[in-house]
PDB file of C-alpha atoms in Angstrom:
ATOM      1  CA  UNK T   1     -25.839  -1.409  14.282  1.00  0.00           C
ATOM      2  CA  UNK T   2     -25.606  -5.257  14.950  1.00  0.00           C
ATOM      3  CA  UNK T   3     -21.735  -4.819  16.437  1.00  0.00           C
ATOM      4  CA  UNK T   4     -20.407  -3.535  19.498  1.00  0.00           C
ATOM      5  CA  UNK T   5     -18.746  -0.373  19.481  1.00  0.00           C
ATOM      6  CA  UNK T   6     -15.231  -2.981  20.397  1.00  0.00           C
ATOM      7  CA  UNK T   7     -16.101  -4.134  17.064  1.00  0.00           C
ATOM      8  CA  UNK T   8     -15.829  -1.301  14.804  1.00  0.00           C
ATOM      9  CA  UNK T   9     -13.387   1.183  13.448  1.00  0.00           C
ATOM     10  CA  UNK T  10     -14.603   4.738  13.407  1.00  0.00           C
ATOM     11  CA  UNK T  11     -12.936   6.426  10.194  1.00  0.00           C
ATOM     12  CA  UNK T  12     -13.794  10.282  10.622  1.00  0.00           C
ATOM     13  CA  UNK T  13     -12.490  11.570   7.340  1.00  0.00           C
ATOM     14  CA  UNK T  14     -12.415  15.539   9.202  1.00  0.00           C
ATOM     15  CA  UNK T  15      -9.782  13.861  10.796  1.00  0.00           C
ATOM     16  CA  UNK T  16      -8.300  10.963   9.195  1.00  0.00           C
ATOM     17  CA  UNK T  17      -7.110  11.127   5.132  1.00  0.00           C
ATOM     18  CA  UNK T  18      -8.818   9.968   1.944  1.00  0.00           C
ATOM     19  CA  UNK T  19      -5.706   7.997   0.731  1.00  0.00           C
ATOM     20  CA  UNK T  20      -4.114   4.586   0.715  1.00  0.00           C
ATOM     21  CA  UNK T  21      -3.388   4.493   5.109  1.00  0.00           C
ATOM     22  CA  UNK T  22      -6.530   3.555   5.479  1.00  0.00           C
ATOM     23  CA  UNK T  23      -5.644   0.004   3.819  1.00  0.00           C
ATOM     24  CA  UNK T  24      -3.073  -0.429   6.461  1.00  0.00           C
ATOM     25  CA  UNK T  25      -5.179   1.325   9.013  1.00  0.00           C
ATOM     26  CA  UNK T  26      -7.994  -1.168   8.212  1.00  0.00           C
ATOM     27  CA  UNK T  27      -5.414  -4.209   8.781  1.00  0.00           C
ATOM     28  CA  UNK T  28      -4.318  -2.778  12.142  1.00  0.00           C
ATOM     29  CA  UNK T  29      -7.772  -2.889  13.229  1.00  0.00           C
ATOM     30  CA  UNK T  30      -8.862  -6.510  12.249  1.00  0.00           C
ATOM     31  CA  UNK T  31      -6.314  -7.185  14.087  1.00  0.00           C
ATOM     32  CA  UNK T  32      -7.604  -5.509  17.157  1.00  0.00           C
ATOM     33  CA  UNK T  33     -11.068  -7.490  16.483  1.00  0.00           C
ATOM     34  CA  UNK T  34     -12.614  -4.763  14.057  1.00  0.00           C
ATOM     35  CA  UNK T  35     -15.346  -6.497  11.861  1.00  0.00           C
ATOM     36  CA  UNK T  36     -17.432  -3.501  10.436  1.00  0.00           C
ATOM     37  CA  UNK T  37     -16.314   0.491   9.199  1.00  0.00           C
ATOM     38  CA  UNK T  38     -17.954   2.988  10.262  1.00  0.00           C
ATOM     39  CA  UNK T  39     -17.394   6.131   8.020  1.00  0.00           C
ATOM     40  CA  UNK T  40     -17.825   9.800   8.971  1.00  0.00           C
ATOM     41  CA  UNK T  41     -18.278  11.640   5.790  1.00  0.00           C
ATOM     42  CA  UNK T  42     -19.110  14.886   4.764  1.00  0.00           C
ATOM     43  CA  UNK T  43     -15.921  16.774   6.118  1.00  0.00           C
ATOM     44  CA  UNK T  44     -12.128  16.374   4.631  1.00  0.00           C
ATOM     45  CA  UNK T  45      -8.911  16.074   6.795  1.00  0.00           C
ATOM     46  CA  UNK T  46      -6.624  18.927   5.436  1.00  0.00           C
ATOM     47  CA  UNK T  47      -4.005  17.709   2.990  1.00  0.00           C
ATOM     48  CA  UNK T  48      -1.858  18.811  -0.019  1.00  0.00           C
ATOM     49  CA  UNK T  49      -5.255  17.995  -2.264  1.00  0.00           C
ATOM     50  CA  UNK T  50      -7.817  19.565  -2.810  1.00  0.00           C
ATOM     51  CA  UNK T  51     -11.588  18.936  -1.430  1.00  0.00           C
ATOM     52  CA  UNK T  52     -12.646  17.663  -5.217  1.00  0.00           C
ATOM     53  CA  UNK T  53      -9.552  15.234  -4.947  1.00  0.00           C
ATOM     54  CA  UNK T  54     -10.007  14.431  -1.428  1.00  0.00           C
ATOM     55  CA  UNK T  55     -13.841  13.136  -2.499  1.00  0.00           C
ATOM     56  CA  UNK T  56     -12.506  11.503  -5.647  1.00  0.00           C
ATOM     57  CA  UNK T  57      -9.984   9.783  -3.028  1.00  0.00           C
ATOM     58  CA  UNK T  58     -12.883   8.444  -1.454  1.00  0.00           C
ATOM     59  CA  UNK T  59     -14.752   6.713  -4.376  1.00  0.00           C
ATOM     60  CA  UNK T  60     -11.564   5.023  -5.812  1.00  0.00           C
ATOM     61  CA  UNK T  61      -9.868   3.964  -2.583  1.00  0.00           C
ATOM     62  CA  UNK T  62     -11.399   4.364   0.831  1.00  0.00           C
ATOM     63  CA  UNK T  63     -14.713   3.276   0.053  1.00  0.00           C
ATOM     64  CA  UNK T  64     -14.036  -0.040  -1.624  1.00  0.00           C
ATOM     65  CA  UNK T  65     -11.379  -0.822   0.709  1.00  0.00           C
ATOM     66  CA  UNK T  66     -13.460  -2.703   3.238  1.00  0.00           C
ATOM     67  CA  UNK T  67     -14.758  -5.409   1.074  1.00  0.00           C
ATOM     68  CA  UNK T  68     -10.778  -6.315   0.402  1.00  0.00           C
ATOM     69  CA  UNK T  69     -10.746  -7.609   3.881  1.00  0.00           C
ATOM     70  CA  UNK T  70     -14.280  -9.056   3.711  1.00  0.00           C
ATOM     71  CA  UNK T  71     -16.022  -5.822   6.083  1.00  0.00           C
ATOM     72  CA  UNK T  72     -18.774  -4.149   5.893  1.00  0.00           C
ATOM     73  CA  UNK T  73     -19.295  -0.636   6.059  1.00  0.00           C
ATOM     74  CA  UNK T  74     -21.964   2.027   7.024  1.00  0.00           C
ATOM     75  CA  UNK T  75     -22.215   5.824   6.842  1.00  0.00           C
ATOM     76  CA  UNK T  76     -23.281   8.141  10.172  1.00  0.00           C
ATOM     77  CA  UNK T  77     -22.040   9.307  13.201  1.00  0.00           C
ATOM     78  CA  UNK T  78     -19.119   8.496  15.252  1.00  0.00           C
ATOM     79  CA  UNK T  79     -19.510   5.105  16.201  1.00  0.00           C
ATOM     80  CA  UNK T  80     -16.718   2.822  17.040  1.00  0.00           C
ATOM     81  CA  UNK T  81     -13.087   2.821  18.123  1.00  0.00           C
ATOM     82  CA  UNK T  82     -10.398   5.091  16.578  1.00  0.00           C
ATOM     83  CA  UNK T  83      -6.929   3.751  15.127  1.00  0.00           C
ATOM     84  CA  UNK T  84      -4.299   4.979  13.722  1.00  0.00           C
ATOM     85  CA  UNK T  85      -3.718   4.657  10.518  1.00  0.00           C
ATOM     86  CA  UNK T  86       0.409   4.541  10.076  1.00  0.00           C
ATOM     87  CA  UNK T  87       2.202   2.042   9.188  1.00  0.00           C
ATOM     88  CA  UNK T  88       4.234   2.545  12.507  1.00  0.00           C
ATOM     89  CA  UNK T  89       1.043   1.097  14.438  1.00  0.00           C
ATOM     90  CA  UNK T  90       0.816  -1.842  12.464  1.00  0.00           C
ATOM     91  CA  UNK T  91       4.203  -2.982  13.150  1.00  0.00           C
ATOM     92  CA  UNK T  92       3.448  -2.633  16.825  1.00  0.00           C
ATOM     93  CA  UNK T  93       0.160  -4.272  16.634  1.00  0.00           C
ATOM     94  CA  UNK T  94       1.443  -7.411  14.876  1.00  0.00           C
ATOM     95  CA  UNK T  95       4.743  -7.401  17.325  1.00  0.00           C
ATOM     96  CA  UNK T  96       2.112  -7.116  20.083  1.00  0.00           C
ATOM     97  CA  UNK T  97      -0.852  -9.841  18.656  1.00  0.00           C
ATOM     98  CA  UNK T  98       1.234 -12.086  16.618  1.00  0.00           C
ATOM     99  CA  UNK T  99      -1.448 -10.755  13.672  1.00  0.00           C
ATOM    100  CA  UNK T 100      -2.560  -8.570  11.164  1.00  0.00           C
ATOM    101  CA  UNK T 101      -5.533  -8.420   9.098  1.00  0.00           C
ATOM    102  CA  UNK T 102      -5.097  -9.553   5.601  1.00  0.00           C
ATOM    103  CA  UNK T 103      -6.651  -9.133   2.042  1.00  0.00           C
ATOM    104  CA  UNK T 104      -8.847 -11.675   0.849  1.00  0.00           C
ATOM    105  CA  UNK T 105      -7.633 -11.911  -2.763  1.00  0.00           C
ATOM    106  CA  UNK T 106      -6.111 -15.340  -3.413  1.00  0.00           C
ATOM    107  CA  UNK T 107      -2.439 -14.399  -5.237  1.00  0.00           C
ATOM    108  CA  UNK T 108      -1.627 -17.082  -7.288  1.00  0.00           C
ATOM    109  CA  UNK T 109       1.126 -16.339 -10.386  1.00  0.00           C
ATOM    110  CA  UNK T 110       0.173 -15.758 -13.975  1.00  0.00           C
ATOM    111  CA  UNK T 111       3.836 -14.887 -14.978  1.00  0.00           C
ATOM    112  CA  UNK T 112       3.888 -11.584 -15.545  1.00  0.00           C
ATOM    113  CA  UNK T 113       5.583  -9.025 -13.976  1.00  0.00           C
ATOM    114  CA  UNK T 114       4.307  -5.159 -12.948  1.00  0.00           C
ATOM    115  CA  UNK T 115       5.743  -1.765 -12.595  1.00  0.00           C
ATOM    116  CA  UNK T 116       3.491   0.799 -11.110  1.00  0.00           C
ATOM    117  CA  UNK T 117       4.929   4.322 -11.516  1.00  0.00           C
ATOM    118  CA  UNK T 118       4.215   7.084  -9.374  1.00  0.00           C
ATOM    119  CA  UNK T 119       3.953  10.427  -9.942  1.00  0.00           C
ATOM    120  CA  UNK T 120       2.068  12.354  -7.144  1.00  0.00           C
ATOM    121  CA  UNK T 121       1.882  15.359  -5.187  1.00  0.00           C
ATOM    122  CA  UNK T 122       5.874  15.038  -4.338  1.00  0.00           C
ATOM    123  CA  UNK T 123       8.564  14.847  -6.666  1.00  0.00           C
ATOM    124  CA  UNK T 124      10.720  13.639  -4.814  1.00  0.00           C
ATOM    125  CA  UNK T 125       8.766  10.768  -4.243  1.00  0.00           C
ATOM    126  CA  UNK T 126       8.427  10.202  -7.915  1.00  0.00           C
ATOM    127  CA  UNK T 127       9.449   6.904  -9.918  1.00  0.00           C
ATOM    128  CA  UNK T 128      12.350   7.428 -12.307  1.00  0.00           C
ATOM    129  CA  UNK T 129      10.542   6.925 -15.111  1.00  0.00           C
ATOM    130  CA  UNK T 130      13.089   6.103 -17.723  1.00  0.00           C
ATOM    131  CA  UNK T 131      14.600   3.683 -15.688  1.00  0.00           C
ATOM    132  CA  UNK T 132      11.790   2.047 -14.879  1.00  0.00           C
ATOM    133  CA  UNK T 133      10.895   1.863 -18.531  1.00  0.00           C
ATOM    134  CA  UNK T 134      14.698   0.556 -19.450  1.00  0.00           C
ATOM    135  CA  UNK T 135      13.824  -2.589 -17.130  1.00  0.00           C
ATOM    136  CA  UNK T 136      10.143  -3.212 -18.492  1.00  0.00           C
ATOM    137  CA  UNK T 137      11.823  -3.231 -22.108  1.00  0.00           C
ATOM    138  CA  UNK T 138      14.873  -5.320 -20.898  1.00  0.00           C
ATOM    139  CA  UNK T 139      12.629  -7.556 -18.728  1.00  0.00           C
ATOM    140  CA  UNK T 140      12.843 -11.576 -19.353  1.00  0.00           C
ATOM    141  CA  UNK T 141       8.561 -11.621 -18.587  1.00  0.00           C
ATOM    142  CA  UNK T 142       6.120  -9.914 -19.810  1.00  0.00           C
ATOM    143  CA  UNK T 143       5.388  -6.487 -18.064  1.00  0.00           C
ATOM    144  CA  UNK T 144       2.688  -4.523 -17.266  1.00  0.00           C
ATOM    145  CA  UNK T 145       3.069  -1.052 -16.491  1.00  0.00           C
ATOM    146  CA  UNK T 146       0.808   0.536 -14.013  1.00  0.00           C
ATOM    147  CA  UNK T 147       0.263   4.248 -13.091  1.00  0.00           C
ATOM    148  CA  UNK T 148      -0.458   5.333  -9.492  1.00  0.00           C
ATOM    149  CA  UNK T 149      -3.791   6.027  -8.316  1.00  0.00           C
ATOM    150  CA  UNK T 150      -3.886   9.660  -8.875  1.00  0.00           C
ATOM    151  CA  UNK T 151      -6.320   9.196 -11.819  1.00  0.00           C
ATOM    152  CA  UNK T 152      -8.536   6.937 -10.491  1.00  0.00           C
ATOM    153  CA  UNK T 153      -8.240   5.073 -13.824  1.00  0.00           C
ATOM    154  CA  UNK T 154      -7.917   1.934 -12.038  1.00  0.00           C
ATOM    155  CA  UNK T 155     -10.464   0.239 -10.167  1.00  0.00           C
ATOM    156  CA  UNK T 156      -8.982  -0.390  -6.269  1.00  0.00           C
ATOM    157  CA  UNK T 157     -10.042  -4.100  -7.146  1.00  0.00           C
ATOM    158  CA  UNK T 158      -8.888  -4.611 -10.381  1.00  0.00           C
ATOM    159  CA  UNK T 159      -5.547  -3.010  -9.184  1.00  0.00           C
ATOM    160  CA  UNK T 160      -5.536  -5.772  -6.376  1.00  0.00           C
ATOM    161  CA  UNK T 161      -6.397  -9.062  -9.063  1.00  0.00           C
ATOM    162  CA  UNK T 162      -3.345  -7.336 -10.957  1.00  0.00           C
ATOM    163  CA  UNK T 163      -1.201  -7.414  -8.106  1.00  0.00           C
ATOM    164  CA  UNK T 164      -2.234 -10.512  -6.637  1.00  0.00           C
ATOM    165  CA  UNK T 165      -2.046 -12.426 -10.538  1.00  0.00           C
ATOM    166  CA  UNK T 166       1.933 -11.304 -10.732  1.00  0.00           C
ATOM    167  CA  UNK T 167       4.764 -13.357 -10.337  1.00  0.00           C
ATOM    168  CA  UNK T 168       6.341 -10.135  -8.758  1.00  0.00           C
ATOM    169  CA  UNK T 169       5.131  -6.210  -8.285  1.00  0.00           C
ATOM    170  CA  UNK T 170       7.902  -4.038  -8.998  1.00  0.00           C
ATOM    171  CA  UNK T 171       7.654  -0.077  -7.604  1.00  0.00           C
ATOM    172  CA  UNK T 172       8.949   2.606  -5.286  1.00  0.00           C
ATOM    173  CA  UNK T 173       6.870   2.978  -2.166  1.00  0.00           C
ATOM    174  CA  UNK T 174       3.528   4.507  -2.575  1.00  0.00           C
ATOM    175  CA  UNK T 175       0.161   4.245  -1.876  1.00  0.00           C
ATOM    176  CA  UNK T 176      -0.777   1.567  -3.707  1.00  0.00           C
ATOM    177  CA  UNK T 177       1.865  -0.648  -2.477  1.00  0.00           C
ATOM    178  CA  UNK T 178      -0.221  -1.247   0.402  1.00  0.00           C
ATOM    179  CA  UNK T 179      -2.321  -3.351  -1.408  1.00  0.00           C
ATOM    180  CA  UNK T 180       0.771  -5.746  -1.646  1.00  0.00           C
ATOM    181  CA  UNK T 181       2.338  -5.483   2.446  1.00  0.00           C
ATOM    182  CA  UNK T 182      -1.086  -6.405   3.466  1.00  0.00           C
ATOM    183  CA  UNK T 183      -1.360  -9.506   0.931  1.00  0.00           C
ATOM    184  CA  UNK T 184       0.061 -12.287  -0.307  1.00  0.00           C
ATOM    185  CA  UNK T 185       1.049 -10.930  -3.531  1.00  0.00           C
ATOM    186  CA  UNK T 186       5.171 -10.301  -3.962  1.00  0.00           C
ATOM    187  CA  UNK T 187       6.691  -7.227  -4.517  1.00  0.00           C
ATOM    188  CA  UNK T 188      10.201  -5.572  -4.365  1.00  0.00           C
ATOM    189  CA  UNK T 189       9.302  -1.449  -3.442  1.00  0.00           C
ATOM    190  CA  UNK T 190      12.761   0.310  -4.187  1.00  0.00           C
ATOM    191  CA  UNK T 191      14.230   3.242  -2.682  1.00  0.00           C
ATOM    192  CA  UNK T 192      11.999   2.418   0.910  1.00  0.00           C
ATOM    193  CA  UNK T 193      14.080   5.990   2.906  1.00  0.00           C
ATOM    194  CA  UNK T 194      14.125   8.346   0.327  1.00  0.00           C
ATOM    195  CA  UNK T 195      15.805  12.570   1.014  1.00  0.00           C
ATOM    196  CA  UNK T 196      15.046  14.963   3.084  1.00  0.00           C
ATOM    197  CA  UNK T 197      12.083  16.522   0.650  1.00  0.00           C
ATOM    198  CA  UNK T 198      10.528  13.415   0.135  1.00  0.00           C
ATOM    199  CA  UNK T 199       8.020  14.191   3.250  1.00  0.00           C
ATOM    200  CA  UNK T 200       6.877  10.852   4.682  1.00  0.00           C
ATOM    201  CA  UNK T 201       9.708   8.966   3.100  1.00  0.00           C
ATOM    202  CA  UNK T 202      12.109  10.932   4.596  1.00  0.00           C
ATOM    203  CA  UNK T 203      15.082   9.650   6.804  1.00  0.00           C
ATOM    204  CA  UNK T 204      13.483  11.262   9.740  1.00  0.00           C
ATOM    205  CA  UNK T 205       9.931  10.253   8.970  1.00  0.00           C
ATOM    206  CA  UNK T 206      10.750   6.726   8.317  1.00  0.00           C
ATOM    207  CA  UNK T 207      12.741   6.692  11.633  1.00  0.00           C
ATOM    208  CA  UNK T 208      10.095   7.758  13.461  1.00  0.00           C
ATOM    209  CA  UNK T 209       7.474   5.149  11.469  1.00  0.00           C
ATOM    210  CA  UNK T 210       9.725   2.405  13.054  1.00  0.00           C
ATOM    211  CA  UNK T 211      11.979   2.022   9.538  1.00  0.00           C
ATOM    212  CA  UNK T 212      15.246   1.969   9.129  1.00  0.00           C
ATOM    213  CA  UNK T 213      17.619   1.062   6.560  1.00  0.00           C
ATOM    214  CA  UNK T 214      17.124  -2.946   6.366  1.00  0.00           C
ATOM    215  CA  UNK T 215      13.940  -3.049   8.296  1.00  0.00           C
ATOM    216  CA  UNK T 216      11.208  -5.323   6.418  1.00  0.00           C
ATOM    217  CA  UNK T 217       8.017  -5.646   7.573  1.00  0.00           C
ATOM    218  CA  UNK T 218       7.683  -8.612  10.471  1.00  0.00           C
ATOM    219  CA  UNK T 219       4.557 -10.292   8.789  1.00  0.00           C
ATOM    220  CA  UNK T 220       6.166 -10.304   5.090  1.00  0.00           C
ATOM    221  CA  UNK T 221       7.015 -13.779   3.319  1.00  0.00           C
ATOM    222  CA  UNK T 222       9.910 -14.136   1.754  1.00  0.00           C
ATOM    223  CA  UNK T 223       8.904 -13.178  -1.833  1.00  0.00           C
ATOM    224  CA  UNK T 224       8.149  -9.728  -0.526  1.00  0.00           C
ATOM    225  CA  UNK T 225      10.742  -7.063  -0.080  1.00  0.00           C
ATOM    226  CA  UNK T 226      11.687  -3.721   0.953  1.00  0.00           C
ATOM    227  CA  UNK T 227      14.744  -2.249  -0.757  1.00  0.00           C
ATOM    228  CA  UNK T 228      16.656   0.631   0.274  1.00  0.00           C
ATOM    229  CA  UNK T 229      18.401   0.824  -3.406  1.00  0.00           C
ATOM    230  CA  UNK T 230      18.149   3.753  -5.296  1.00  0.00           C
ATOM    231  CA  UNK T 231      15.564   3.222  -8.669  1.00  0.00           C
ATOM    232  CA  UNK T 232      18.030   2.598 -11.080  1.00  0.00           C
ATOM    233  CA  UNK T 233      17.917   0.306 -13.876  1.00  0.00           C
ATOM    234  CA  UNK T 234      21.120  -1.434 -12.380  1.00  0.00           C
ATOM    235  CA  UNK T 235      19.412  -1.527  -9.037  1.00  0.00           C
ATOM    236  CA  UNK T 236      16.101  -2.577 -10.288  1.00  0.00           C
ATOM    237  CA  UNK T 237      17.455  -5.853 -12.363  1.00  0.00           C
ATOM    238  CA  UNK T 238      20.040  -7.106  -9.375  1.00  0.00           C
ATOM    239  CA  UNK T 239      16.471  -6.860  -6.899  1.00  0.00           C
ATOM    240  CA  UNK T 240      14.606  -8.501  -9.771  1.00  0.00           C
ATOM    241  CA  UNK T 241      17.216 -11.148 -10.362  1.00  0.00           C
ATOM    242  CA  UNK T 242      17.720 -11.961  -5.728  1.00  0.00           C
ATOM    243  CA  UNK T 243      13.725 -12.246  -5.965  1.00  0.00           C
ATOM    244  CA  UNK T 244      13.292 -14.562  -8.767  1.00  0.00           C
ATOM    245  CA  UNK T 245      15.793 -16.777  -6.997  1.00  0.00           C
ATOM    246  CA  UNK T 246      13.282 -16.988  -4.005  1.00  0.00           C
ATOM    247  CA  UNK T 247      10.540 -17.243  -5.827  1.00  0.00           C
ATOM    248  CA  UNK T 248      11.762 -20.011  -8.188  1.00  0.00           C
ATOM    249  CA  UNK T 249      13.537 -21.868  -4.930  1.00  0.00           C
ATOM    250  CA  UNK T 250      10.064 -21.398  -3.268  1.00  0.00           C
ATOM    251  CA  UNK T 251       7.717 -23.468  -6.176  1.00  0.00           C
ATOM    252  CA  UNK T 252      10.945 -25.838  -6.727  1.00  0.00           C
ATOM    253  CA  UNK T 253      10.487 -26.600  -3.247  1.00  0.00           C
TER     254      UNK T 253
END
């Protein structure tokens, strides 16, 4: 190990999950001077998945993380500094550093326009589907529609050139919406505080992850938004319509 143990994040999957946080996890720690993973494997952190989806987790999204953010990564035993992985400590780490650690993909529009529809382990999490669809078929850009990350269909990079190629990223929060808060690539996520079965969406969960209605993330630019609007086709198109008027002021500019 050529870094000091200041230098690395320890990610001990017993204890930490196999899912999107770690993207945001690994952006809190570059900004705490984190250069290098190192990965505990072998044991799972219980969740609502099961072991075979917790190690599929792992090959589609953990794993290639790193080399997002340019890092390096090795397999062994605990070595490093712990972080957490919320999105609550990221806010306070940037607040704190003036910084977060940032994806390396260069975003730079194409013209098209995504959707990425989730439908996970909570329902009430879920995209509205038909709603969404009513916007991709009403939309004045071409769309393309995106599933969430449950398949592992996807490629965690090609996901991110897709994102970072879009004049705007269209969803409801989820994991993969990570991929555009720690980027440059724009996005409207809809329906940020969801009910009180949504789990971590949930008014008292977001509270207590620092966000509130209105709250947008302190490191965001201007083409990327959090929207507290309920996923309907109305709701969508006004977001869609605010953002292009940013985005088009923006290159006008």
């Amino acid at each position: 190990m050529n870094y000091a143990e200041d230098e690395v994040l320890l990610y001990d999957l017993s204890n930490r999950p196999a899912s999107f946080d770690f993207v945001t996890c690994l952006a809190t720690a570059i900004a705490h001077g984190c250069k290098h993973v190192r990965f505990v494997y072998g044991k799972w952190k219980k969740k609502n998945y099961t072991i075979e989806q917790a190690e599929q987790r792992w090959k589609s999204i953990v794993e290639p993380a790193a080399a997002l953010y340019g890092l390096t990564y090795s397999i062994g035993e605990r070595y490093g500094k712990e972080i957490n992985h919320l999105l609550l400590a990221a806010t306070a780490t940037y607040k704190q550093t003036g910084k977060i650690g940032k994806i390396i993909t260069p975003c730079e529009s194409k013209g098209y326009v995504t959707v990425t529809l989730r439908d996970s382990r909570n329902p009430e999490r879920n995209s509205k589907e038909a709603e969404w669809m009513k916007f991709a078929e009403r939309c004045d850009r071409k769309v393309i529609v995106l599933k969430d990350n449950e398949d592992s269909a996807l490629p965690l990079h090609d996901r991110m050139k897709i994102y970072a190629g879009a004049y705007l990223n269209m969803m409801v929060i989820n994991g993969p919406l990570t991929l555009c808060l720690h980027s440059d690539a724009p996005y409207v996520s809809m329906r940020t505080i969801g009910c009180e079965r949504s789990g971590s969406t949930s008014p008292k969960f977001s509270a207590q992850n620092g966000i509130t209605p209105g709250f947008q993330f302190p490191w965001a630019n201007k083409d990327q938004k959090m929207s507290y609007l309920d996923d309907t086709v109305e709701n969508i198109e006004q977001e869609y319509r605010a953002m292009c008027r940013v985005i088009d002021q923006r290159i006008a500019a």
